[in-house]
Coordinates of C-alpha atoms in Angstrom, one line a residue:
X424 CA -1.4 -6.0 6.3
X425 CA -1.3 -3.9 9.4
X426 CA -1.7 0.1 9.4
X427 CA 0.2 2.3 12.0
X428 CA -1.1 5.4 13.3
X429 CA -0.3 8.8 11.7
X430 CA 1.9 11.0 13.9
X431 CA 4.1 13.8 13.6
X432 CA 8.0 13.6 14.0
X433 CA 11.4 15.2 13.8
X434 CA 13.7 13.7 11.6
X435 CA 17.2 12.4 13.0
X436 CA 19.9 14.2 11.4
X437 CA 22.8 13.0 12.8
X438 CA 24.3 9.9 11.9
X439 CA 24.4 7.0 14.4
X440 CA 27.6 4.4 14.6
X441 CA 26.8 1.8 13.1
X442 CA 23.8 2.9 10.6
X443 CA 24.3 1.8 7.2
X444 CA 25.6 4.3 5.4
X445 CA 25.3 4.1 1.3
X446 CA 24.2 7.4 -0.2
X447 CA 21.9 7.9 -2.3
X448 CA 20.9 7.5 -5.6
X449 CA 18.4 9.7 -8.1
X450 CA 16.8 9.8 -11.3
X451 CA 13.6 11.1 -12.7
X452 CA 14.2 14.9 -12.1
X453 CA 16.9 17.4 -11.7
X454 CA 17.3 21.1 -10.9
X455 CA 18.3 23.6 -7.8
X456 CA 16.3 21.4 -5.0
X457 CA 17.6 17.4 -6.4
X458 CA 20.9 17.7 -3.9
X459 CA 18.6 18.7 -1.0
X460 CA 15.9 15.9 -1.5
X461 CA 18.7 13.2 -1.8
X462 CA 20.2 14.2 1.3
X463 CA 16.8 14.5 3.2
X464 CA 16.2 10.8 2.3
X465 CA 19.3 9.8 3.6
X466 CA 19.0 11.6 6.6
X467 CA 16.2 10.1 7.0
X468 CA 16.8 6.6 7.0
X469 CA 19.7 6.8 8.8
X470 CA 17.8 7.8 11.7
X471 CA 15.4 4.9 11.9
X472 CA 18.3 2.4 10.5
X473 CA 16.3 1.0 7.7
X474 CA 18.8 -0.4 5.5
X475 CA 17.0 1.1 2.3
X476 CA 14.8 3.5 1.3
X477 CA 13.3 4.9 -1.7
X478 CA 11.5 7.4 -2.4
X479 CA 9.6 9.5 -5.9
X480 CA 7.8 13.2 -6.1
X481 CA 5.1 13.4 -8.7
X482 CA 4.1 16.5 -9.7
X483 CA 1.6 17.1 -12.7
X484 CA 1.8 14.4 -14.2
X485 CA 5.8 13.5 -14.1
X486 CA 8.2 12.3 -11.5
X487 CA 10.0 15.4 -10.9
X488 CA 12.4 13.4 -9.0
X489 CA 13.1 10.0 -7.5
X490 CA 15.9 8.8 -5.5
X491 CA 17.2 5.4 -3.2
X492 CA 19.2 5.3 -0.2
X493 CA 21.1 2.2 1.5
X494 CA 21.3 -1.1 0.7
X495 CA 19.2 -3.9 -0.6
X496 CA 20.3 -6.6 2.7
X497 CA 22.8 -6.4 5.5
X498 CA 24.8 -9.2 3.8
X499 CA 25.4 -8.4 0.1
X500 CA 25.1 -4.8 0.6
X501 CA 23.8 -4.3 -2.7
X502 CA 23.1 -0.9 -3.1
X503 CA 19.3 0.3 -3.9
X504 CA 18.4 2.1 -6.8
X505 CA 14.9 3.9 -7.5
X506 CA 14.4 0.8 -10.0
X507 CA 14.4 -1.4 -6.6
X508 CA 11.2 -2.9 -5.9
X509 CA 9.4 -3.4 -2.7
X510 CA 6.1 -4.5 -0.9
X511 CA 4.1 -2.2 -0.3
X512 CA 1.4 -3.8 2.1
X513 CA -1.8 -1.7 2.6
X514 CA -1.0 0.9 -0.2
X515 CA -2.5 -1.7 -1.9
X516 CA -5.4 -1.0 -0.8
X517 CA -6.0 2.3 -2.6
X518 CA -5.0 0.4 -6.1
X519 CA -7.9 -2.4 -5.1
X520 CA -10.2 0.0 -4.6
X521 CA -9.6 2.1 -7.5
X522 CA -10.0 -1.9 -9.8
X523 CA -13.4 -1.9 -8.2
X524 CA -14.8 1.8 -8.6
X525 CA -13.7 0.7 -12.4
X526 CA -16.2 -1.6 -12.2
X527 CA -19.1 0.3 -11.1
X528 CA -17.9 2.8 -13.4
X529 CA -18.8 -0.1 -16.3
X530 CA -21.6 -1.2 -14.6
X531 CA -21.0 -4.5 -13.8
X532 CA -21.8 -3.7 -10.1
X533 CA -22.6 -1.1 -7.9
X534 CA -21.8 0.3 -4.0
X535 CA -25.1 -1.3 -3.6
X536 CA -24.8 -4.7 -5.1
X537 CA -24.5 -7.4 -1.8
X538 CA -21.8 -9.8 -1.4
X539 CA -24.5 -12.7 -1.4
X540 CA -24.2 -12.2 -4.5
X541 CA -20.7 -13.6 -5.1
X542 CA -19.9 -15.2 -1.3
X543 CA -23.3 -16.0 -0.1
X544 CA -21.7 -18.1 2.8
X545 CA -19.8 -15.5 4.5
X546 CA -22.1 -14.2 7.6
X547 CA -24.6 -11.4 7.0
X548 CA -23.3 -12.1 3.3
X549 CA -27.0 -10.6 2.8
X550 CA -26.4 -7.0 4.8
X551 CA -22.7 -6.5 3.1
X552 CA -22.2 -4.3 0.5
X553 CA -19.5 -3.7 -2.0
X554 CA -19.4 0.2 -0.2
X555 CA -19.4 -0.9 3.7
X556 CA -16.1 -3.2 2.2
X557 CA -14.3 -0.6 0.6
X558 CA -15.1 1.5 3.8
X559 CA -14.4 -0.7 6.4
X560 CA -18.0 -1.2 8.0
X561 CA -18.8 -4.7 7.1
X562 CA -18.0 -6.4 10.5
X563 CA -16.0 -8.9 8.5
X564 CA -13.7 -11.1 10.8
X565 CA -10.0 -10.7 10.5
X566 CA -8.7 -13.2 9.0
X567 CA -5.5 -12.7 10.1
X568 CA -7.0 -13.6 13.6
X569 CA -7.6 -17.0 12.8
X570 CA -5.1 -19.6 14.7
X571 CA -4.9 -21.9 11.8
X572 CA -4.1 -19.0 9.2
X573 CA -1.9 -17.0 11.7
X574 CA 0.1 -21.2 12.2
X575 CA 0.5 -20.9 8.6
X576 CA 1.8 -17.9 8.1
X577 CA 4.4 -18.6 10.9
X578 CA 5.2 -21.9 10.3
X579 CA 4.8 -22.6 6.2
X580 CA 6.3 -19.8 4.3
X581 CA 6.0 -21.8 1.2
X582 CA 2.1 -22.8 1.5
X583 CA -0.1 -21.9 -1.5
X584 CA -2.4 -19.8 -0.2
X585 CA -5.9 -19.4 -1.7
X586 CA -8.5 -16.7 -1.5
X587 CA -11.3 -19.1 -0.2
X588 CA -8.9 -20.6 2.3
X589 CA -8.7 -16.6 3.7
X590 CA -12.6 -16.1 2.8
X591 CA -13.7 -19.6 5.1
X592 CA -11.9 -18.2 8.1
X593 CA -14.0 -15.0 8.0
X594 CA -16.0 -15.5 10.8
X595 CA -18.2 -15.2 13.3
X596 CA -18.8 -11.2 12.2
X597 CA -17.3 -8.4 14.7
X598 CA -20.5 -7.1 14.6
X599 CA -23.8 -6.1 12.5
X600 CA -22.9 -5.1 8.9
X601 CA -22.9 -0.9 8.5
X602 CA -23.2 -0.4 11.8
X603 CA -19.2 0.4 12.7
X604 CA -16.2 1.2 11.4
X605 CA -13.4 -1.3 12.5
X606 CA -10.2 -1.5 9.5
X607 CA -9.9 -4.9 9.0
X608 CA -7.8 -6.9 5.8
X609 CA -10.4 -9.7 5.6
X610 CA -12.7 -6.6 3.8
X611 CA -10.4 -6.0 0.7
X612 CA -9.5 -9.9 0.6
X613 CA -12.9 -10.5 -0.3
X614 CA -12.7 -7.5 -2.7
X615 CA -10.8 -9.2 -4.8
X616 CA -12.4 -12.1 -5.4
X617 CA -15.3 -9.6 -6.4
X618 CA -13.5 -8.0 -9.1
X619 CA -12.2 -11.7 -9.9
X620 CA -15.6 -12.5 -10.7
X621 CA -16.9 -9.4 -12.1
X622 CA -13.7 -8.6 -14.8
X623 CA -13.8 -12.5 -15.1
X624 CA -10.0 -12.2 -15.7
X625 CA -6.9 -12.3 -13.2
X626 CA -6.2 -9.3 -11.0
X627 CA -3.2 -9.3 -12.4
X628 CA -4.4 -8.8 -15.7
X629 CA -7.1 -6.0 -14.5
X630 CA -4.8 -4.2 -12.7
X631 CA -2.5 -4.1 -16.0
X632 CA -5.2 -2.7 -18.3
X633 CA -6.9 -0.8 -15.6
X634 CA -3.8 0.7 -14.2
X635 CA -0.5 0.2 -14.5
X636 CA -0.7 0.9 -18.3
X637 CA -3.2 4.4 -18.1
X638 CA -0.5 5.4 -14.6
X639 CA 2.8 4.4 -16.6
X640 CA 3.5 1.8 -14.2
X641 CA 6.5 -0.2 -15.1
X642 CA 7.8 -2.0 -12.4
X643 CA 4.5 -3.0 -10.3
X644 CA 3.4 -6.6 -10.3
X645 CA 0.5 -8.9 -8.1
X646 CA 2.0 -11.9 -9.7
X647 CA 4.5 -13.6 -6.3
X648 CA 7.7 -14.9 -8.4
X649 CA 9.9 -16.0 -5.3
X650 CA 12.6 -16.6 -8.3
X651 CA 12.6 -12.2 -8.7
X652 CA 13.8 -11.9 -5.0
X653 CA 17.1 -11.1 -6.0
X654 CA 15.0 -7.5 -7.7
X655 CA 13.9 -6.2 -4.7
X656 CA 14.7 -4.9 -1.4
X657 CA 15.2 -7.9 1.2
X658 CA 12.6 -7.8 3.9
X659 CA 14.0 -6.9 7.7
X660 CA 12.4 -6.6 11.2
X661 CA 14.0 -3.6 13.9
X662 CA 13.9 -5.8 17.4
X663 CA 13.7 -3.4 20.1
X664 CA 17.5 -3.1 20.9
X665 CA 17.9 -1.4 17.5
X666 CA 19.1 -5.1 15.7
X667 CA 18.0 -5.6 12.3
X668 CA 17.1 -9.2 10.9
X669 CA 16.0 -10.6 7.8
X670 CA 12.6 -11.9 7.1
X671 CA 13.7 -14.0 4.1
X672 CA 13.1 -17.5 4.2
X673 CA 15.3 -19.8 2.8
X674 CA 16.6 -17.1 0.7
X675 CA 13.2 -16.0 -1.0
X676 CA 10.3 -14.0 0.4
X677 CA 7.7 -15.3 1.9
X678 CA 4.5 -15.5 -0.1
X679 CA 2.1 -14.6 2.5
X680 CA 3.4 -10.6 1.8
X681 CA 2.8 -10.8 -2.1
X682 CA 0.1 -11.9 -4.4
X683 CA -3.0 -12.0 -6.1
X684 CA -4.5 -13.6 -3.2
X685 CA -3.6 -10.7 -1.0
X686 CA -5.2 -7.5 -2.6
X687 CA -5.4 -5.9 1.1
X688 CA -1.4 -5.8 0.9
X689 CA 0.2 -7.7 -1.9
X690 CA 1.7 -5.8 -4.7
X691 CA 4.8 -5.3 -5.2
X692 CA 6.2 -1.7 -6.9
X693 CA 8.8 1.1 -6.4
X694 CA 8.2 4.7 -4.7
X695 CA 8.2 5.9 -8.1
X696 CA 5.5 3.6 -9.7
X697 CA 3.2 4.5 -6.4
X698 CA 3.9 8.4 -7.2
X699 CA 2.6 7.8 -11.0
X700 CA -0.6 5.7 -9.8
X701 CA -1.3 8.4 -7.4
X702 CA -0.9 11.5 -9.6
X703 CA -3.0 9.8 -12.0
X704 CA -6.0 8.8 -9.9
X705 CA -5.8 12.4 -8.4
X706 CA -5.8 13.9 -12.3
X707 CA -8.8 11.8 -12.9
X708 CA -6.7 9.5 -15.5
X709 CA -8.0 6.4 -14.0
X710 CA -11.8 7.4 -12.8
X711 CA -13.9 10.5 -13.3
X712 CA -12.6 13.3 -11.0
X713 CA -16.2 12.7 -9.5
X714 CA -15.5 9.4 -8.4
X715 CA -12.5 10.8 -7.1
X716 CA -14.2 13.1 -5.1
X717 CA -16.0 10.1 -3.8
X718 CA -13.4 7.9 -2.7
X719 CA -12.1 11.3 -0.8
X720 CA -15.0 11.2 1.5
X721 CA -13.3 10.1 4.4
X722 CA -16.0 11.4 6.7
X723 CA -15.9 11.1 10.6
X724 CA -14.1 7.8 10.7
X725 CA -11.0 9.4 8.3
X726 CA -11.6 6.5 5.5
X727 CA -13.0 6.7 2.2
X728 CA -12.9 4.2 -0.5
X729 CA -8.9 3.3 0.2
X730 CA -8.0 6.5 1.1
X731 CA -7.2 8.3 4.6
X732 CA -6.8 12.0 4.8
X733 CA -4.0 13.3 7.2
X734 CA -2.4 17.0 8.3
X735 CA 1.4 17.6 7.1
X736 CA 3.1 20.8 7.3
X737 CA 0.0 23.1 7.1
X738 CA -1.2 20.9 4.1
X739 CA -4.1 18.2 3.9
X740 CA -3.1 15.2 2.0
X741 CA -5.0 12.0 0.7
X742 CA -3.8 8.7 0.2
X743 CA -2.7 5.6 2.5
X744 CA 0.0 4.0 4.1
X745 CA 1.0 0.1 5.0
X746 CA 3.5 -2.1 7.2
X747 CA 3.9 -5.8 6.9
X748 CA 6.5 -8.9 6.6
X749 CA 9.2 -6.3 6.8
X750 CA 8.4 -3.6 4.6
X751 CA 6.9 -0.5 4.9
X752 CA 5.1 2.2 2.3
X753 CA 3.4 5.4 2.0
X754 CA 1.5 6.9 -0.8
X755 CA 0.2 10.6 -0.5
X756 CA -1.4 13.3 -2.7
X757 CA -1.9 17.4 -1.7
X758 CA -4.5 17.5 -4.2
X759 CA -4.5 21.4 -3.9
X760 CA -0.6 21.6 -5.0
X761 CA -0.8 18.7 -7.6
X762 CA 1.6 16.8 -5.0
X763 CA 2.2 13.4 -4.5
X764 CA 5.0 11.7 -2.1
X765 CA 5.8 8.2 -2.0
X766 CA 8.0 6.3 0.1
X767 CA 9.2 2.3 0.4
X768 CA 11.3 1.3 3.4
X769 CA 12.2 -2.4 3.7
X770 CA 12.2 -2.5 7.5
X771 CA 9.0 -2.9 9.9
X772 CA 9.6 -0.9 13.0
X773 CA 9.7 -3.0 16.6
X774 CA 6.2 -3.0 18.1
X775 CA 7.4 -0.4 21.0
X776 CA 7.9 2.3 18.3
X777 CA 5.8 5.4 18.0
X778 CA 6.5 5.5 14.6
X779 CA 7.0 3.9 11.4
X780 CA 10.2 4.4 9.9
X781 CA 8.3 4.8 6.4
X782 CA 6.3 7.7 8.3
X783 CA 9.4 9.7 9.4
X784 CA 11.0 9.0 5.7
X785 CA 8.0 10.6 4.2
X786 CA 7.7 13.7 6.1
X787 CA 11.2 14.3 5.5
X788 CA 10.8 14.2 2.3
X789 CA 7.8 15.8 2.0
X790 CA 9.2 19.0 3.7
X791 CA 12.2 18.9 1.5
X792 CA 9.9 19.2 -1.6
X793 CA 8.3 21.6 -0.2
X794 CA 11.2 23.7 0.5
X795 CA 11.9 23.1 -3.3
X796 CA 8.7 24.0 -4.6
X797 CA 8.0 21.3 -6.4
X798 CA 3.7 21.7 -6.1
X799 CA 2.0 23.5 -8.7
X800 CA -1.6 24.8 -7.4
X801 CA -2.0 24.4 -11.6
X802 CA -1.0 21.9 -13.9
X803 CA -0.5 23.1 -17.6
X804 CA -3.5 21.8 -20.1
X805 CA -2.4 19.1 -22.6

């Protein structure tokens, strides 16, 4: 589940030939500034040609406004709604690491606790622990990296994949445990098999108790279903001549973007389910505020416990973003305002581009609430 760097943009406003064009749809909010956010998400996507987008503003503790642009696939032309789901690859991150601060908030491990303790044969198991993971600074090989895994995920899109068969091609180590920082997917892989083993349930069914029931989280799910393809936003890659093509295969997606297995990139949700997690992690309804302030902590590498800060219109934000098997996410909170933007796209950008088309969606967006007002530096006591 691959990250792309943070950088500013201008969003495209005018409408190239041959873009799709379906307008958008909202729900969740109204008022004065509604118009103007729908048409900023349009504008938007049209100017990287994802076919969809979606997109939710959470303020306070409600979605103050949600809306979808374009269309689900370049065949059917279904169009998106803000009910559309979508993969939201390393955004996931941020929800695994919040399952496993839950953890250490019950005791049943600690930042401390090694990973001998629950993979003893994955190298330096002894030196790794449960906070170099979350942070990135276990020297963990990337899986990803591995010929056989990266033959599977080309060539059998159907193959059940399993956490140990991930975990056994983990090495050698990229280097000593705690001594660097390197981002790497294998790290929250083998976080999940942690809080597997710890919860002593599904991640599925941690994530729904833990989670998606204290966020409001309706439409959010670990649990791959290629038989629910037809509820989400088709997959698409942007080749470098501007062409779009679909990453289905055979008509379903492929099951090395969503799962239980992947807990570096595989749940599946809608921009406004991320907008509702967020908000609620940042209004301490999922951990103390003081583990909040924890995870935060980005320090001089810019990652905390699933979290990166970044600089947007004079603001600091917190949160994380994601790109893989043709969709693309972002999930961001100005904790001083009470403001959280999320964004799903369901195109990956062409390796040559600067930017992430889920990048420029979300500034856009983000400037548009802001030119609404939506942030409160106060949210009203309950």
């Amino acid at each position: 589940m691959t990250r792309r760097p943070l950088l500013a943009v201008a969003v495209i406003a005018a409408l190239a030939v041959g873009l799709t064009g379906a307008g958008p749809t909202s729900a969740g909010g109204s008022g004065s500034g509604s118009g103007d956010m729908d048409a900023a998400l349009t504008r938007a996507r049209l100017g990287t040609g994802a076919p969809a987008a979606s997109a939710s503003v959470a303020v306070c503790g409600r979605v103050v406004w949600s809306g979808a642009s374009g269309v689900t696939d370049l065949d059917s032309r279904r169009r998106v709604s803000p009910a559309t789901r979508f993969v939201v690859a390393s955004v996931s991150k941020t929800v695994t690491a919040t399952m496993i601060m839950q953890q250490v908030r019950r005791g049943r491990l600690s930042l401390r606790t090694r990973l001998s303790r629950f993979y003893p044969a994955i190298p330096h198991a002894r030196d790794i622990t449960m906070s170099m993971l979350l942070r990135h600074r276990s020297g963990l090989a990337e899986y990803s990296d591995d010929e056989q895994i990266a033959a599977r995920i080309d060539e059998r899109p159907r193959h059940r994949w399993t956490r140990n068969e991930l975990i056994r091609a983990m090495r050698p180590a990229q280097f000593r445990p705690g001594t660097r920082f390197r981002y790497t997917n294998s790290n929250y892989v083998v976080l999940g098999g942690v809080l597997e083993q710890v919860a002593r349930t599904t991640v599925e069914r941690t994530f729904r108790s833990g989670v998606a029931a204290p966020a409001r989280m309706r439409s959010s799910t670990w649990t791959y279903d290629p038989a629910e393809t037809s509820r989400y936003a088709h997959p698409h890659q942007q080749d470098t001549d501007g062409g779009r093509r679909s990453l289905l295969v055979r008509g379903v997606l492929a099951n090395d973007t969503w799962g239980p297995v992947w807990t570096d990139g595989g749940l599946t949700s809608t921009a406004t389910d991320l907008s509702r997690f967020a908000d609620a992690l940042f209004r301490g309804r999922l951990l103390p505020p003081s583990t909040v302030r924890r995870m935060s902590s980005v320090g001089r590498q810019n990652y905390g416990i699933g979290l990166y800060a970044r600089r947007a219109g004079g603001h600091r934000w917190l949160g994380h973003d994601g790109s893989y098997g043709g969709y693309e996410a972002e999930a961001w909170t100005d904790v001083d305002r009470n403001l959280t933007v999320a964004v799903t796209v369901n195109m990956e950008e062409h390796d040559a581009a600067d930017v992430s088309a889920s990048e420029t969606v979300w500034r856009a967006v983000a400037r548009a609430a802001e030119a609404a007002r939506l942030g409160r530096s106060r949210c009203p006591t309950t």
